[in-house]
PDB file of C-alpha atoms in Angstrom:
ATOM      1  CA  UNK A   4    -103.859  37.206-184.149  1.00 43.00           C
ATOM      2  CA  UNK A   5    -101.936  39.968-186.081  1.00 40.00           C
ATOM      3  CA  UNK A   6    -103.316  42.323-183.119  1.00 39.00           C
ATOM      4  CA  UNK A   7    -101.667  40.717-180.377  1.00 39.00           C
ATOM      5  CA  UNK A   8     -97.778  40.142-182.508  1.00 35.00           C
ATOM      6  CA  UNK A   9     -98.654  44.226-182.999  1.00 35.00           C
ATOM      7  CA  UNK A  10     -99.315  45.059-179.779  1.00 36.00           C
ATOM      8  CA  UNK A  11     -95.837  42.624-178.383  1.00 37.00           C
ATOM      9  CA  UNK A  12     -94.222  44.633-180.837  1.00 35.00           C
ATOM     10  CA  UNK A  13     -94.457  46.933-179.805  1.00 36.00           C
ATOM     11  CA  UNK A  14     -94.510  46.772-176.313  1.00 38.00           C
ATOM     12  CA  UNK A  15     -91.292  45.521-176.717  1.00 38.00           C
ATOM     13  CA  UNK A  16     -90.115  48.299-178.357  1.00 37.00           C
ATOM     14  CA  UNK A  17     -91.505  50.943-175.640  1.00 37.00           C
ATOM     15  CA  UNK A  18     -89.809  48.337-173.440  1.00 33.00           C
ATOM     16  CA  UNK A  19     -86.120  49.335-175.064  1.00 36.00           C
ATOM     17  CA  UNK A  20     -86.534  52.902-175.498  1.00 33.00           C
ATOM     18  CA  UNK A  21     -87.017  53.496-171.343  1.00 35.00           C
ATOM     19  CA  UNK A  22     -84.439  50.946-170.455  1.00 35.00           C
ATOM     20  CA  UNK A  23     -82.732  52.564-172.837  1.00 37.00           C
ATOM     21  CA  UNK A  24     -83.049  56.493-171.775  1.00 34.00           C
ATOM     22  CA  UNK A  25     -82.847  54.887-168.310  1.00 37.00           C
ATOM     23  CA  UNK A  26     -79.224  54.447-169.023  1.00 41.00           C
ATOM     24  CA  UNK A  27     -76.544  57.048-168.694  1.00 45.00           C
ATOM     25  CA  UNK A  28     -74.467  56.458-171.826  1.00 52.00           C
ATOM     26  CA  UNK A  29     -70.632  56.577-169.941  1.00 53.00           C
ATOM     27  CA  UNK A  30     -68.554  58.858-172.732  1.00 63.00           C
ATOM     28  CA  UNK A  31     -66.369  56.500-174.850  1.00 73.00           C
ATOM     29  CA  UNK A  32     -62.640  56.264-173.782  1.00 82.00           C
ATOM     30  CA  UNK A  33     -60.416  59.165-175.329  1.00 92.00           C
ATOM     31  CA  UNK A  34     -56.465  60.189-174.832  1.00 94.00           C
ATOM     32  CA  UNK A  35     -56.019  63.553-173.283  1.00 94.00           C
ATOM     33  CA  UNK A  36     -54.257  65.928-175.760  1.00 91.00           C
ATOM     34  CA  UNK A  37     -50.179  67.493-174.648  1.00 95.00           C
ATOM     35  CA  UNK A  38     -50.457  70.042-171.644  1.00 97.00           C
ATOM     36  CA  UNK A  39     -47.110  72.506-172.016  1.00 97.00           C
ATOM     37  CA  UNK A  40     -46.285  73.587-168.393  1.00 97.00           C
ATOM     38  CA  UNK A  41     -45.767  77.710-168.776  1.00 96.00           C
ATOM     39  CA  UNK A  42     -42.111  78.158-170.166  1.00 94.00           C
ATOM     40  CA  UNK A  43     -42.745  75.301-172.041  1.00 95.00           C
ATOM     41  CA  UNK A  44     -40.106  73.622-169.356  1.00 97.00           C
ATOM     42  CA  UNK A  45     -42.612  70.602-168.869  1.00 98.00           C
ATOM     43  CA  UNK A  46     -44.800  68.675-170.622  1.00 98.00           C
ATOM     44  CA  UNK A  47     -47.436  65.913-170.080  1.00 98.00           C
ATOM     45  CA  UNK A  48     -49.664  63.151-171.828  1.00 97.00           C
ATOM     46  CA  UNK A  49     -52.566  60.838-170.660  1.00 97.00           C
ATOM     47  CA  UNK A  50     -52.997  57.942-173.124  1.00 97.00           C
ATOM     48  CA  UNK A  51     -56.307  55.961-172.541  1.00 94.00           C
ATOM     49  CA  UNK A  52     -54.807  52.636-173.416  1.00 93.00           C
ATOM     50  CA  UNK A  53     -53.575  51.505-170.339  1.00 93.00           C
ATOM     51  CA  UNK A  54     -54.383  55.091-168.648  1.00 96.00           C
ATOM     52  CA  UNK A  55     -50.744  55.537-169.178  1.00 97.00           C
ATOM     53  CA  UNK A  56     -49.429  58.750-167.775  1.00 98.00           C
ATOM     54  CA  UNK A  57     -46.549  60.324-169.555  1.00 98.00           C
ATOM     55  CA  UNK A  58     -44.572  63.582-168.236  1.00 98.00           C
ATOM     56  CA  UNK A  59     -41.680  65.016-170.036  1.00 98.00           C
ATOM     57  CA  UNK A  60     -38.787  67.737-168.673  1.00 98.00           C
ATOM     58  CA  UNK A  61     -37.750  69.938-171.156  1.00 97.00           C
ATOM     59  CA  UNK A  62     -35.315  72.313-169.021  1.00 97.00           C
ATOM     60  CA  UNK A  63     -32.326  71.662-167.034  1.00 96.00           C
ATOM     61  CA  UNK A  64     -33.437  74.292-164.741  1.00 95.00           C
ATOM     62  CA  UNK A  65     -32.813  72.236-161.584  1.00 95.00           C
ATOM     63  CA  UNK A  66     -36.477  71.504-161.430  1.00 96.00           C
ATOM     64  CA  UNK A  67     -39.356  68.538-161.750  1.00 97.00           C
ATOM     65  CA  UNK A  68     -41.825  68.039-163.980  1.00 98.00           C
ATOM     66  CA  UNK A  69     -44.785  67.434-162.754  1.00 98.00           C
ATOM     67  CA  UNK A  70     -48.183  66.040-164.251  1.00 98.00           C
ATOM     68  CA  UNK A  71     -51.102  67.599-162.158  1.00 97.00           C
ATOM     69  CA  UNK A  72     -54.295  64.848-162.313  1.00 97.00           C
ATOM     70  CA  UNK A  73     -57.785  65.199-161.893  1.00 97.00           C
ATOM     71  CA  UNK A  74     -60.749  61.995-162.310  1.00 97.00           C
ATOM     72  CA  UNK A  75     -64.222  61.323-161.429  1.00 95.00           C
ATOM     73  CA  UNK A  76     -67.165  59.971-162.433  1.00 94.00           C
ATOM     74  CA  UNK A  77     -68.882  62.025-164.483  1.00 90.00           C
ATOM     75  CA  UNK A  78     -72.660  60.629-163.760  1.00 89.00           C
ATOM     76  CA  UNK A  79     -71.801  61.042-159.989  1.00 87.00           C
ATOM     77  CA  UNK A  80     -71.505  64.246-157.237  1.00 80.00           C
ATOM     78  CA  UNK A  81     -68.568  64.681-155.971  1.00 75.00           C
ATOM     79  CA  UNK A  82     -66.734  60.375-156.667  1.00 76.00           C
ATOM     80  CA  UNK A  83     -63.568  62.271-157.494  1.00 91.00           C
ATOM     81  CA  UNK A  84     -59.638  62.032-157.239  1.00 96.00           C
ATOM     82  CA  UNK A  85     -56.014  63.605-157.501  1.00 96.00           C
ATOM     83  CA  UNK A  86     -52.373  62.391-157.527  1.00 97.00           C
ATOM     84  CA  UNK A  87     -49.496  63.937-159.620  1.00 97.00           C
ATOM     85  CA  UNK A  88     -46.503  62.095-161.505  1.00 98.00           C
ATOM     86  CA  UNK A  89     -43.240  63.823-160.813  1.00 97.00           C
ATOM     87  CA  UNK A  90     -40.471  63.404-163.226  1.00 98.00           C
ATOM     88  CA  UNK A  91     -36.911  63.537-162.027  1.00 97.00           C
ATOM     89  CA  UNK A  92     -34.490  62.569-164.179  1.00 97.00           C
ATOM     90  CA  UNK A  93     -34.215  65.637-165.683  1.00 96.00           C
ATOM     91  CA  UNK A  94     -34.500  67.236-168.903  1.00 97.00           C
ATOM     92  CA  UNK A  95     -34.698  65.578-172.042  1.00 96.00           C
ATOM     93  CA  UNK A  96     -35.587  62.599-169.963  1.00 96.00           C
ATOM     94  CA  UNK A  97     -39.641  61.100-170.259  1.00 97.00           C
ATOM     95  CA  UNK A  98     -41.239  59.090-167.372  1.00 97.00           C
ATOM     96  CA  UNK A  99     -44.487  56.920-168.108  1.00 98.00           C
ATOM     97  CA  UNK A 100     -46.260  55.795-165.077  1.00 97.00           C
ATOM     98  CA  UNK A 101     -49.767  53.512-165.374  1.00 97.00           C
ATOM     99  CA  UNK A 102     -52.630  53.995-162.948  1.00 97.00           C
ATOM    100  CA  UNK A 103     -55.797  51.791-163.290  1.00 95.00           C
ATOM    101  CA  UNK A 104     -58.449  54.348-163.376  1.00 95.00           C
ATOM    102  CA  UNK A 105     -62.421  53.119-163.607  1.00 93.00           C
ATOM    103  CA  UNK A 106     -63.598  53.231-167.436  1.00 93.00           C
ATOM    104  CA  UNK A 107     -65.395  55.745-168.445  1.00 93.00           C
ATOM    105  CA  UNK A 108     -64.125  58.135-165.691  1.00 95.00           C
ATOM    106  CA  UNK A 109     -63.256  61.584-166.832  1.00 96.00           C
ATOM    107  CA  UNK A 110     -59.174  62.367-166.714  1.00 97.00           C
ATOM    108  CA  UNK A 111     -57.393  66.514-166.734  1.00 97.00           C
ATOM    109  CA  UNK A 112     -53.626  67.040-166.511  1.00 98.00           C
ATOM    110  CA  UNK A 113     -50.901  69.580-166.319  1.00 98.00           C
ATOM    111  CA  UNK A 114     -48.000  70.201-166.739  1.00 98.00           C
ATOM    112  CA  UNK A 115     -45.818  71.454-164.402  1.00 98.00           C
ATOM    113  CA  UNK A 116     -42.555  72.438-162.483  1.00 97.00           C
ATOM    114  CA  UNK A 117     -41.952  71.274-159.292  1.00 97.00           C
ATOM    115  CA  UNK A 118     -39.650  70.954-156.332  1.00 95.00           C
ATOM    116  CA  UNK A 119     -39.128  67.239-155.844  1.00 91.00           C
ATOM    117  CA  UNK A 120     -37.257  67.850-152.434  1.00 90.00           C
ATOM    118  CA  UNK A 121     -40.738  69.335-151.627  1.00 88.00           C
ATOM    119  CA  UNK A 122     -43.892  66.595-153.235  1.00 89.00           C
ATOM    120  CA  UNK A 123     -46.719  69.673-152.166  1.00 87.00           C
ATOM    121  CA  UNK A 124     -44.877  72.445-154.342  1.00 92.00           C
ATOM    122  CA  UNK A 125     -45.386  73.412-158.233  1.00 95.00           C
ATOM    123  CA  UNK A 126     -46.189  76.198-159.515  1.00 96.00           C
ATOM    124  CA  UNK A 127     -46.185  77.157-163.771  1.00 97.00           C
ATOM    125  CA  UNK A 128     -48.995  74.624-164.263  1.00 97.00           C
ATOM    126  CA  UNK A 129     -50.987  76.039-167.947  1.00 95.00           C
ATOM    127  CA  UNK A 130     -53.757  74.815-170.066  1.00 92.00           C
ATOM    128  CA  UNK A 131     -55.644  71.622-169.307  1.00 96.00           C
ATOM    129  CA  UNK A 132     -57.281  69.291-170.868  1.00 96.00           C
ATOM    130  CA  UNK A 133     -59.631  66.208-170.709  1.00 96.00           C
ATOM    131  CA  UNK A 134     -59.457  62.789-171.545  1.00 96.00           C
ATOM    132  CA  UNK A 135     -61.536  59.208-170.308  1.00 96.00           C
ATOM    133  CA  UNK A 136     -60.724  56.393-169.000  1.00 95.00           C
TER     134      UNK A 136
END
C-alpha cells in the first residue's frame, strides 16, 4: 500500500513538472516609464491597467506630440502591430487614449513630435521604454 501511494505521488509530481515546463509564463503586466522626445518637446506614458496611452505636448512650437507604439506577443515571432497616439491640443495639454491589447503582450513606446496634417510625418523621437499589457 505504501509503495503504491509513493508511486502515485511521484507520478503526480512528475506530471505537474512536465506540464509546468511546457507552458511558457507570460510576463506580468507592467507600465512603461515616462519617455521624452528630443528637446523635451513631448512626453508619453503607458499604463497597463486599461491599456491607457498618454502623451503631453510640452512646447509651443506649432507641432503635435506623438506617442509611437509597437506591441507584440513575446511568445510568437511575427505577431505584432503598431499605431500612434496624436495630441493636437497644444502646449501643456495632455491626451489619453485607451486601447485593448492582448494580455501579456510587450508594449514599446517612444515620444515624438509630428505634423498633424500629415500623420505619416513625425520626428525627434528619443529613448524608448517597454511595458506589458
